[in-house]
């Protein structure tokens, strides 16, 4: 099966003042954006994520610093470096994710659904059982 995620690289609109990236719903972002959240000032050595989602689709972008996103959909595994603000990852199926953030990193996440604890697969066991269904 194909990976549950896709790497994206956005167009940089540059001029003499600097760089600009523009993201529009259903164009650069492949869904209707319902929620935006961001993670910053993450404590050194503490990994984020360590869960999967049942239905949620997300695009992750590291706006400052860098993040390593470790992904596993049960069949494919990949560690992706988000080290420029024009790079993104689109996750569209359940994938176990672990995220290591550099000091000062700011990770912004665009999601197609509101927050719901029901959508989380918080243990590896729950995740592995869910993807078998
Ligand atoms: C992912 C990584 C990058 C809310 O109240 N609203 C929200 O929208 C979110 C995302 C979280 N929360 C609450 C729920 C928990 O009490 O904030 C607390 C920490 O949330 P969570 O354990 O989901 O945080 P992370 O950083 O481990 O994971 C989140 C996303 O859930 C996840 O899908 O890819 O950020």
mmCIF file with all atom_site columns, C-alpha atoms and ligand atoms in Angstrom:
data_model
loop_
_atom_site.group_PDB
_atom_site.id
_atom_site.type_symbol
_atom_site.label_atom_id
_atom_site.label_alt_id
_atom_site.label_comp_id
_atom_site.label_asym_id
_atom_site.label_entity_id
_atom_site.label_seq_id
_atom_site.pdbx_PDB_ins_code
_atom_site.Cartn_x
_atom_site.Cartn_y
_atom_site.Cartn_z
_atom_site.occupancy
_atom_site.B_iso_or_equiv
_atom_site.pdbx_formal_charge
_atom_site.auth_seq_id
_atom_site.auth_comp_id
_atom_site.auth_asym_id
_atom_site.auth_atom_id
_atom_site.pdbx_PDB_model_num
ATOM   1   C CA  . UNK A 1 1   ? 0.000   0.000  0.000  1.00 0.00 ? 1   UNK A CA  1
ATOM   2   C CA  . UNK A 1 2   ? 1.187   3.567  -0.612 1.00 0.00 ? 2   UNK A CA  1
ATOM   3   C CA  . UNK A 1 3   ? 2.429   5.589  2.354  1.00 0.00 ? 3   UNK A CA  1
ATOM   4   C CA  . UNK A 1 4   ? -0.097  7.303  4.617  1.00 0.00 ? 4   UNK A CA  1
ATOM   5   C CA  . UNK A 1 5   ? 1.814   10.559 4.114  1.00 0.00 ? 5   UNK A CA  1
ATOM   6   C CA  . UNK A 1 6   ? 3.198   12.689 1.325  1.00 0.00 ? 6   UNK A CA  1
ATOM   7   C CA  . UNK A 1 7   ? 6.038   15.202 1.346  1.00 0.00 ? 7   UNK A CA  1
ATOM   8   C CA  . UNK A 1 8   ? 5.031   18.598 -0.012 1.00 0.00 ? 8   UNK A CA  1
ATOM   9   C CA  . UNK A 1 9   ? 7.242   21.492 -1.160 1.00 0.00 ? 9   UNK A CA  1
ATOM   10  C CA  . UNK A 1 10  ? 5.516   24.803 -1.599 1.00 0.00 ? 10  UNK A CA  1
ATOM   11  C CA  . UNK A 1 11  ? 6.334   27.529 -4.069 1.00 0.00 ? 11  UNK A CA  1
ATOM   12  C CA  . UNK A 1 12  ? 8.383   30.306 -2.546 1.00 0.00 ? 12  UNK A CA  1
ATOM   13  C CA  . UNK A 1 13  ? 7.327   33.719 -3.761 1.00 0.00 ? 13  UNK A CA  1
ATOM   14  C CA  . UNK A 1 14  ? 10.552  35.625 -3.308 1.00 0.00 ? 14  UNK A CA  1
ATOM   15  C CA  . UNK A 1 15  ? 11.538  39.196 -3.930 1.00 0.00 ? 15  UNK A CA  1
ATOM   16  C CA  . UNK A 1 16  ? 14.283  41.519 -2.678 1.00 0.00 ? 16  UNK A CA  1
ATOM   17  C CA  . UNK A 1 17  ? 12.538  41.736 0.717  1.00 0.00 ? 17  UNK A CA  1
ATOM   18  C CA  . UNK A 1 18  ? 12.473  38.019 1.428  1.00 0.00 ? 18  UNK A CA  1
ATOM   19  C CA  . UNK A 1 19  ? 10.286  34.960 0.991  1.00 0.00 ? 19  UNK A CA  1
ATOM   20  C CA  . UNK A 1 20  ? 6.551   34.346 1.152  1.00 0.00 ? 20  UNK A CA  1
ATOM   21  C CA  . UNK A 1 21  ? 4.609   31.096 1.031  1.00 0.00 ? 21  UNK A CA  1
ATOM   22  C CA  . UNK A 1 22  ? 0.842   31.196 0.435  1.00 0.00 ? 22  UNK A CA  1
ATOM   23  C CA  . UNK A 1 23  ? -1.424  28.303 1.386  1.00 0.00 ? 23  UNK A CA  1
ATOM   24  C CA  . UNK A 1 24  ? -5.053  28.072 0.345  1.00 0.00 ? 24  UNK A CA  1
ATOM   25  C CA  . UNK A 1 25  ? -7.697  25.565 1.341  1.00 0.00 ? 25  UNK A CA  1
ATOM   26  C CA  . UNK A 1 26  ? -8.198  22.826 -1.274 1.00 0.00 ? 26  UNK A CA  1
ATOM   27  C CA  . UNK A 1 27  ? -5.188  24.055 -3.255 1.00 0.00 ? 27  UNK A CA  1
ATOM   28  C CA  . UNK A 1 28  ? -1.851  23.798 -1.422 1.00 0.00 ? 28  UNK A CA  1
ATOM   29  C CA  . UNK A 1 29  ? -3.730  22.331 1.549  1.00 0.00 ? 29  UNK A CA  1
ATOM   30  C CA  . UNK A 1 30  ? -5.641  19.295 0.262  1.00 0.00 ? 30  UNK A CA  1
ATOM   31  C CA  . UNK A 1 31  ? -8.680  19.744 2.536  1.00 0.00 ? 31  UNK A CA  1
ATOM   32  C CA  . UNK A 1 32  ? -10.923 22.317 4.170  1.00 0.00 ? 32  UNK A CA  1
ATOM   33  C CA  . UNK A 1 33  ? -8.981  23.689 7.145  1.00 0.00 ? 33  UNK A CA  1
ATOM   34  C CA  . UNK A 1 34  ? -11.019 23.422 10.347 1.00 0.00 ? 34  UNK A CA  1
ATOM   35  C CA  . UNK A 1 35  ? -8.276  23.822 12.931 1.00 0.00 ? 35  UNK A CA  1
ATOM   36  C CA  . UNK A 1 36  ? -4.813  25.320 13.244 1.00 0.00 ? 36  UNK A CA  1
ATOM   37  C CA  . UNK A 1 37  ? -2.538  24.721 16.207 1.00 0.00 ? 37  UNK A CA  1
ATOM   38  C CA  . UNK A 1 38  ? 1.147   25.209 16.816 1.00 0.00 ? 38  UNK A CA  1
ATOM   39  C CA  . UNK A 1 39  ? 3.771   23.783 19.130 1.00 0.00 ? 39  UNK A CA  1
ATOM   40  C CA  . UNK A 1 40  ? 6.725   25.796 20.367 1.00 0.00 ? 40  UNK A CA  1
ATOM   41  C CA  . UNK A 1 41  ? 9.099   26.050 23.358 1.00 0.00 ? 41  UNK A CA  1
ATOM   42  C CA  . UNK A 1 42  ? 9.159   22.264 23.431 1.00 0.00 ? 42  UNK A CA  1
ATOM   43  C CA  . UNK A 1 43  ? 11.301  20.935 26.283 1.00 0.00 ? 43  UNK A CA  1
ATOM   44  C CA  . UNK A 1 44  ? 14.696  19.589 25.166 1.00 0.00 ? 44  UNK A CA  1
ATOM   45  C CA  . UNK A 1 45  ? 14.708  15.829 24.536 1.00 0.00 ? 45  UNK A CA  1
ATOM   46  C CA  . UNK A 1 46  ? 10.936  15.438 24.921 1.00 0.00 ? 46  UNK A CA  1
ATOM   47  C CA  . UNK A 1 47  ? 9.273   13.840 21.917 1.00 0.00 ? 47  UNK A CA  1
ATOM   48  C CA  . UNK A 1 48  ? 5.786   14.977 20.774 1.00 0.00 ? 48  UNK A CA  1
ATOM   49  C CA  . UNK A 1 49  ? 3.129   12.799 19.225 1.00 0.00 ? 49  UNK A CA  1
ATOM   50  C CA  . UNK A 1 50  ? 3.561   9.104  20.151 1.00 0.00 ? 50  UNK A CA  1
ATOM   51  C CA  . UNK A 1 51  ? 0.062   8.421  18.844 1.00 0.00 ? 51  UNK A CA  1
ATOM   52  C CA  . UNK A 1 52  ? -1.934  8.091  15.622 1.00 0.00 ? 52  UNK A CA  1
ATOM   53  C CA  . UNK A 1 53  ? -5.308  9.387  14.481 1.00 0.00 ? 53  UNK A CA  1
ATOM   54  C CA  . UNK A 1 54  ? -8.200  7.396  13.077 1.00 0.00 ? 54  UNK A CA  1
ATOM   55  C CA  . UNK A 1 55  ? -9.672  9.892  10.589 1.00 0.00 ? 55  UNK A CA  1
ATOM   56  C CA  . UNK A 1 56  ? -7.791  13.166 10.983 1.00 0.00 ? 56  UNK A CA  1
ATOM   57  C CA  . UNK A 1 57  ? -5.866  14.607 8.046  1.00 0.00 ? 57  UNK A CA  1
ATOM   58  C CA  . UNK A 1 58  ? -3.105  17.071 8.784  1.00 0.00 ? 58  UNK A CA  1
ATOM   59  C CA  . UNK A 1 59  ? -0.409  19.153 7.151  1.00 0.00 ? 59  UNK A CA  1
ATOM   60  C CA  . UNK A 1 60  ? 2.660   19.799 9.315  1.00 0.00 ? 60  UNK A CA  1
ATOM   61  C CA  . UNK A 1 61  ? 5.028   22.696 8.643  1.00 0.00 ? 61  UNK A CA  1
ATOM   62  C CA  . UNK A 1 62  ? 8.031   23.741 10.705 1.00 0.00 ? 62  UNK A CA  1
ATOM   63  C CA  . UNK A 1 63  ? 8.147   27.540 10.559 1.00 0.00 ? 63  UNK A CA  1
ATOM   64  C CA  . UNK A 1 64  ? 11.314  28.004 12.583 1.00 0.00 ? 64  UNK A CA  1
ATOM   65  C CA  . UNK A 1 65  ? 14.121  25.659 13.667 1.00 0.00 ? 65  UNK A CA  1
ATOM   66  C CA  . UNK A 1 66  ? 13.754  22.088 12.490 1.00 0.00 ? 66  UNK A CA  1
ATOM   67  C CA  . UNK A 1 67  ? 11.733  18.995 13.327 1.00 0.00 ? 67  UNK A CA  1
ATOM   68  C CA  . UNK A 1 68  ? 12.259  15.327 12.580 1.00 0.00 ? 68  UNK A CA  1
ATOM   69  C CA  . UNK A 1 69  ? 8.965   13.558 12.013 1.00 0.00 ? 69  UNK A CA  1
ATOM   70  C CA  . UNK A 1 70  ? 9.090   9.761  12.359 1.00 0.00 ? 70  UNK A CA  1
ATOM   71  C CA  . UNK A 1 71  ? 6.135   8.106  10.627 1.00 0.00 ? 71  UNK A CA  1
ATOM   72  C CA  . UNK A 1 72  ? 4.912   4.522  10.548 1.00 0.00 ? 72  UNK A CA  1
ATOM   73  C CA  . UNK A 1 73  ? 1.667   3.382  8.913  1.00 0.00 ? 73  UNK A CA  1
ATOM   74  C CA  . UNK A 1 74  ? 2.176   -0.290 9.741  1.00 0.00 ? 74  UNK A CA  1
ATOM   75  C CA  . UNK A 1 75  ? 3.690   -1.028 6.352  1.00 0.00 ? 75  UNK A CA  1
ATOM   76  C CA  . UNK A 1 76  ? 5.950   1.924  5.600  1.00 0.00 ? 76  UNK A CA  1
ATOM   77  C CA  . UNK A 1 77  ? 8.300   3.824  7.888  1.00 0.00 ? 77  UNK A CA  1
ATOM   78  C CA  . UNK A 1 78  ? 10.052  7.116  7.201  1.00 0.00 ? 78  UNK A CA  1
ATOM   79  C CA  . UNK A 1 79  ? 11.814  9.877  9.126  1.00 0.00 ? 79  UNK A CA  1
ATOM   80  C CA  . UNK A 1 80  ? 11.350  13.247 7.475  1.00 0.00 ? 80  UNK A CA  1
ATOM   81  C CA  . UNK A 1 81  ? 13.287  16.398 8.236  1.00 0.00 ? 81  UNK A CA  1
ATOM   82  C CA  . UNK A 1 82  ? 11.217  19.567 8.190  1.00 0.00 ? 82  UNK A CA  1
ATOM   83  C CA  . UNK A 1 83  ? 14.004  22.129 8.013  1.00 0.00 ? 83  UNK A CA  1
ATOM   84  C CA  . UNK A 1 84  ? 12.581  24.869 5.796  1.00 0.00 ? 84  UNK A CA  1
ATOM   85  C CA  . UNK A 1 85  ? 9.213   26.676 6.080  1.00 0.00 ? 85  UNK A CA  1
ATOM   86  C CA  . UNK A 1 86  ? 8.275   25.737 2.489  1.00 0.00 ? 86  UNK A CA  1
ATOM   87  C CA  . UNK A 1 87  ? 8.458   22.000 3.268  1.00 0.00 ? 87  UNK A CA  1
ATOM   88  C CA  . UNK A 1 88  ? 5.459   20.132 4.644  1.00 0.00 ? 88  UNK A CA  1
ATOM   89  C CA  . UNK A 1 89  ? 4.083   16.690 5.320  1.00 0.00 ? 89  UNK A CA  1
ATOM   90  C CA  . UNK A 1 90  ? 0.515   15.744 4.480  1.00 0.00 ? 90  UNK A CA  1
ATOM   91  C CA  . UNK A 1 91  ? -0.750  12.814 6.576  1.00 0.00 ? 91  UNK A CA  1
ATOM   92  C CA  . UNK A 1 92  ? -4.006  11.399 5.234  1.00 0.00 ? 92  UNK A CA  1
ATOM   93  C CA  . UNK A 1 93  ? -4.393  7.991  6.900  1.00 0.00 ? 93  UNK A CA  1
ATOM   94  C CA  . UNK A 1 94  ? -3.610  6.578  10.344 1.00 0.00 ? 94  UNK A CA  1
ATOM   95  C CA  . UNK A 1 95  ? 0.129   6.835  10.969 1.00 0.00 ? 95  UNK A CA  1
ATOM   96  C CA  . UNK A 1 96  ? 2.012   6.539  14.222 1.00 0.00 ? 96  UNK A CA  1
ATOM   97  C CA  . UNK A 1 97  ? 4.016   9.748  14.577 1.00 0.00 ? 97  UNK A CA  1
ATOM   98  C CA  . UNK A 1 98  ? 6.861   10.834 16.842 1.00 0.00 ? 98  UNK A CA  1
ATOM   99  C CA  . UNK A 1 99  ? 8.248   14.312 16.498 1.00 0.00 ? 99  UNK A CA  1
ATOM   100 C CA  . UNK A 1 100 ? 11.623  15.590 17.701 1.00 0.00 ? 100 UNK A CA  1
ATOM   101 C CA  . UNK A 1 101 ? 11.915  19.355 17.741 1.00 0.00 ? 101 UNK A CA  1
ATOM   102 C CA  . UNK A 1 102 ? 15.104  21.439 17.768 1.00 0.00 ? 102 UNK A CA  1
ATOM   103 C CA  . UNK A 1 103 ? 15.430  24.174 20.406 1.00 0.00 ? 103 UNK A CA  1
ATOM   104 C CA  . UNK A 1 104 ? 13.326  27.123 19.298 1.00 0.00 ? 104 UNK A CA  1
ATOM   105 C CA  . UNK A 1 105 ? 11.373  25.122 16.718 1.00 0.00 ? 105 UNK A CA  1
ATOM   106 C CA  . UNK A 1 106 ? 7.832   26.201 15.867 1.00 0.00 ? 106 UNK A CA  1
ATOM   107 C CA  . UNK A 1 107 ? 5.645   23.493 14.323 1.00 0.00 ? 107 UNK A CA  1
ATOM   108 C CA  . UNK A 1 108 ? 2.322   24.560 12.828 1.00 0.00 ? 108 UNK A CA  1
ATOM   109 C CA  . UNK A 1 109 ? -0.346  21.962 12.088 1.00 0.00 ? 109 UNK A CA  1
ATOM   110 C CA  . UNK A 1 110 ? -3.362  22.443 9.823  1.00 0.00 ? 110 UNK A CA  1
ATOM   111 C CA  . UNK A 1 111 ? -6.144  19.935 10.339 1.00 0.00 ? 111 UNK A CA  1
ATOM   112 C CA  . UNK A 1 112 ? -9.382  19.000 8.583  1.00 0.00 ? 112 UNK A CA  1
ATOM   113 C CA  . UNK A 1 113 ? -11.280 18.380 11.837 1.00 0.00 ? 113 UNK A CA  1
ATOM   114 C CA  . UNK A 1 114 ? -11.828 19.945 15.226 1.00 0.00 ? 114 UNK A CA  1
ATOM   115 C CA  . UNK A 1 115 ? -10.034 18.491 18.230 1.00 0.00 ? 115 UNK A CA  1
ATOM   116 C CA  . UNK A 1 116 ? -11.501 15.157 19.322 1.00 0.00 ? 116 UNK A CA  1
ATOM   117 C CA  . UNK A 1 117 ? -9.934  12.825 21.863 1.00 0.00 ? 117 UNK A CA  1
ATOM   118 C CA  . UNK A 1 118 ? -12.100 10.041 20.310 1.00 0.00 ? 118 UNK A CA  1
ATOM   119 C CA  . UNK A 1 119 ? -10.004 10.208 17.159 1.00 0.00 ? 119 UNK A CA  1
ATOM   120 C CA  . UNK A 1 120 ? -6.736  9.377  18.983 1.00 0.00 ? 120 UNK A CA  1
ATOM   121 C CA  . UNK A 1 121 ? -5.014  5.984  19.015 1.00 0.00 ? 121 UNK A CA  1
ATOM   122 C CA  . UNK A 1 122 ? -2.871  6.595  22.065 1.00 0.00 ? 122 UNK A CA  1
ATOM   123 C CA  . UNK A 1 123 ? -1.084  3.231  22.332 1.00 0.00 ? 123 UNK A CA  1
ATOM   124 C CA  . UNK A 1 124 ? 0.785   1.136  19.790 1.00 0.00 ? 124 UNK A CA  1
ATOM   125 C CA  . UNK A 1 125 ? -1.613  -1.719 20.544 1.00 0.00 ? 125 UNK A CA  1
ATOM   126 C CA  . UNK A 1 126 ? -4.695  0.407  19.771 1.00 0.00 ? 126 UNK A CA  1
ATOM   127 C CA  . UNK A 1 127 ? -3.015  1.617  16.555 1.00 0.00 ? 127 UNK A CA  1
ATOM   128 C CA  . UNK A 1 128 ? -2.026  -1.867 15.379 1.00 0.00 ? 128 UNK A CA  1
ATOM   129 C CA  . UNK A 1 129 ? -5.507  -3.242 16.058 1.00 0.00 ? 129 UNK A CA  1
ATOM   130 C CA  . UNK A 1 130 ? -7.160  -0.295 14.310 1.00 0.00 ? 130 UNK A CA  1
ATOM   131 C CA  . UNK A 1 131 ? -5.162  -0.590 11.046 1.00 0.00 ? 131 UNK A CA  1
ATOM   132 C CA  . UNK A 1 132 ? -6.040  -4.294 10.789 1.00 0.00 ? 132 UNK A CA  1
ATOM   133 C CA  . UNK A 1 133 ? -9.759  -3.460 10.565 1.00 0.00 ? 133 UNK A CA  1
HETATM 134 C C1  . LIG B 2 .   ? 0.506   15.712 15.850 1.00 0.00 ? 1   LIG B C1  1
HETATM 135 C C2  . LIG B 2 .   ? 1.454   16.562 16.594 1.00 0.00 ? 1   LIG B C2  1
HETATM 136 C C3  . LIG B 2 .   ? 2.330   17.339 15.696 1.00 0.00 ? 1   LIG B C3  1
HETATM 137 C C4  . LIG B 2 .   ? -6.257  20.454 22.387 1.00 0.00 ? 1   LIG B C4  1
HETATM 138 O O1  . LIG B 2 .   ? -6.980  20.801 23.331 1.00 0.00 ? 1   LIG B O1  1
HETATM 139 N N1  . LIG B 2 .   ? -6.536  20.868 21.105 1.00 0.00 ? 1   LIG B N1  1
HETATM 140 C C5  . LIG B 2 .   ? -5.785  20.502 20.033 1.00 0.00 ? 1   LIG B C5  1
HETATM 141 O O2  . LIG B 2 .   ? -6.091  20.895 18.889 1.00 0.00 ? 1   LIG B O2  1
HETATM 142 C C6  . LIG B 2 .   ? -4.624  19.666 20.259 1.00 0.00 ? 1   LIG B C6  1
HETATM 143 C C7  . LIG B 2 .   ? -3.731  19.221 19.099 1.00 0.00 ? 1   LIG B C7  1
HETATM 144 C C8  . LIG B 2 .   ? -4.342  19.272 21.539 1.00 0.00 ? 1   LIG B C8  1
HETATM 145 N N2  . LIG B 2 .   ? -5.127  19.657 22.571 1.00 0.00 ? 1   LIG B N2  1
HETATM 146 C C9  . LIG B 2 .   ? -4.792  19.227 23.948 1.00 0.00 ? 1   LIG B C9  1
HETATM 147 C C10 . LIG B 2 .   ? -4.955  17.723 24.152 1.00 0.00 ? 1   LIG B C10 1
HETATM 148 C C11 . LIG B 2 .   ? -3.860  17.372 25.139 1.00 0.00 ? 1   LIG B C11 1
HETATM 149 O O3  . LIG B 2 .   ? -4.331  17.560 26.451 1.00 0.00 ? 1   LIG B O3  1
HETATM 150 O O4  . LIG B 2 .   ? -3.400  19.494 24.172 1.00 0.00 ? 1   LIG B O4  1
HETATM 151 C C12 . LIG B 2 .   ? -2.780  18.413 24.874 1.00 0.00 ? 1   LIG B C12 1
HETATM 152 C C13 . LIG B 2 .   ? -1.617  17.860 24.084 1.00 0.00 ? 1   LIG B C13 1
HETATM 153 O O5  . LIG B 2 .   ? -2.118  17.329 22.860 1.00 0.00 ? 1   LIG B O5  1
HETATM 154 P P1  . LIG B 2 .   ? -1.411  16.132 22.061 1.00 0.00 ? 1   LIG B P1  1
HETATM 155 O O6  . LIG B 2 .   ? -1.089  15.017 22.992 1.00 0.00 ? 1   LIG B O6  1
HETATM 156 O O7  . LIG B 2 .   ? -2.275  15.826 20.895 1.00 0.00 ? 1   LIG B O7  1
HETATM 157 O O8  . LIG B 2 .   ? -0.067  16.863 21.577 1.00 0.00 ? 1   LIG B O8  1
HETATM 158 P P2  . LIG B 2 .   ? 1.106   16.353 20.672 1.00 0.00 ? 1   LIG B P2  1
HETATM 159 O O9  . LIG B 2 .   ? 1.998   17.507 20.475 1.00 0.00 ? 1   LIG B O9  1
HETATM 160 O O10 . LIG B 2 .   ? 1.719   15.124 21.205 1.00 0.00 ? 1   LIG B O10 1
HETATM 161 O O11 . LIG B 2 .   ? 0.431   15.950 19.248 1.00 0.00 ? 1   LIG B O11 1
HETATM 162 C C14 . LIG B 2 .   ? -0.137  16.913 18.386 1.00 0.00 ? 1   LIG B C14 1
HETATM 163 C C15 . LIG B 2 .   ? -1.231  16.286 17.518 1.00 0.00 ? 1   LIG B C15 1
HETATM 164 O O12 . LIG B 2 .   ? -2.211  15.644 18.321 1.00 0.00 ? 1   LIG B O12 1
HETATM 165 C C16 . LIG B 2 .   ? -0.681  15.268 16.575 1.00 0.00 ? 1   LIG B C16 1
HETATM 166 O O13 . LIG B 2 .   ? -1.666  14.825 15.697 1.00 0.00 ? 1   LIG B O13 1
HETATM 167 O O14 . LIG B 2 .   ? 0.788   15.257 14.741 1.00 0.00 ? 1   LIG B O14 1
HETATM 168 O O15 . LIG B 2 .   ? 0.828   17.458 17.498 1.00 0.00 ? 1   LIG B O15 1
#
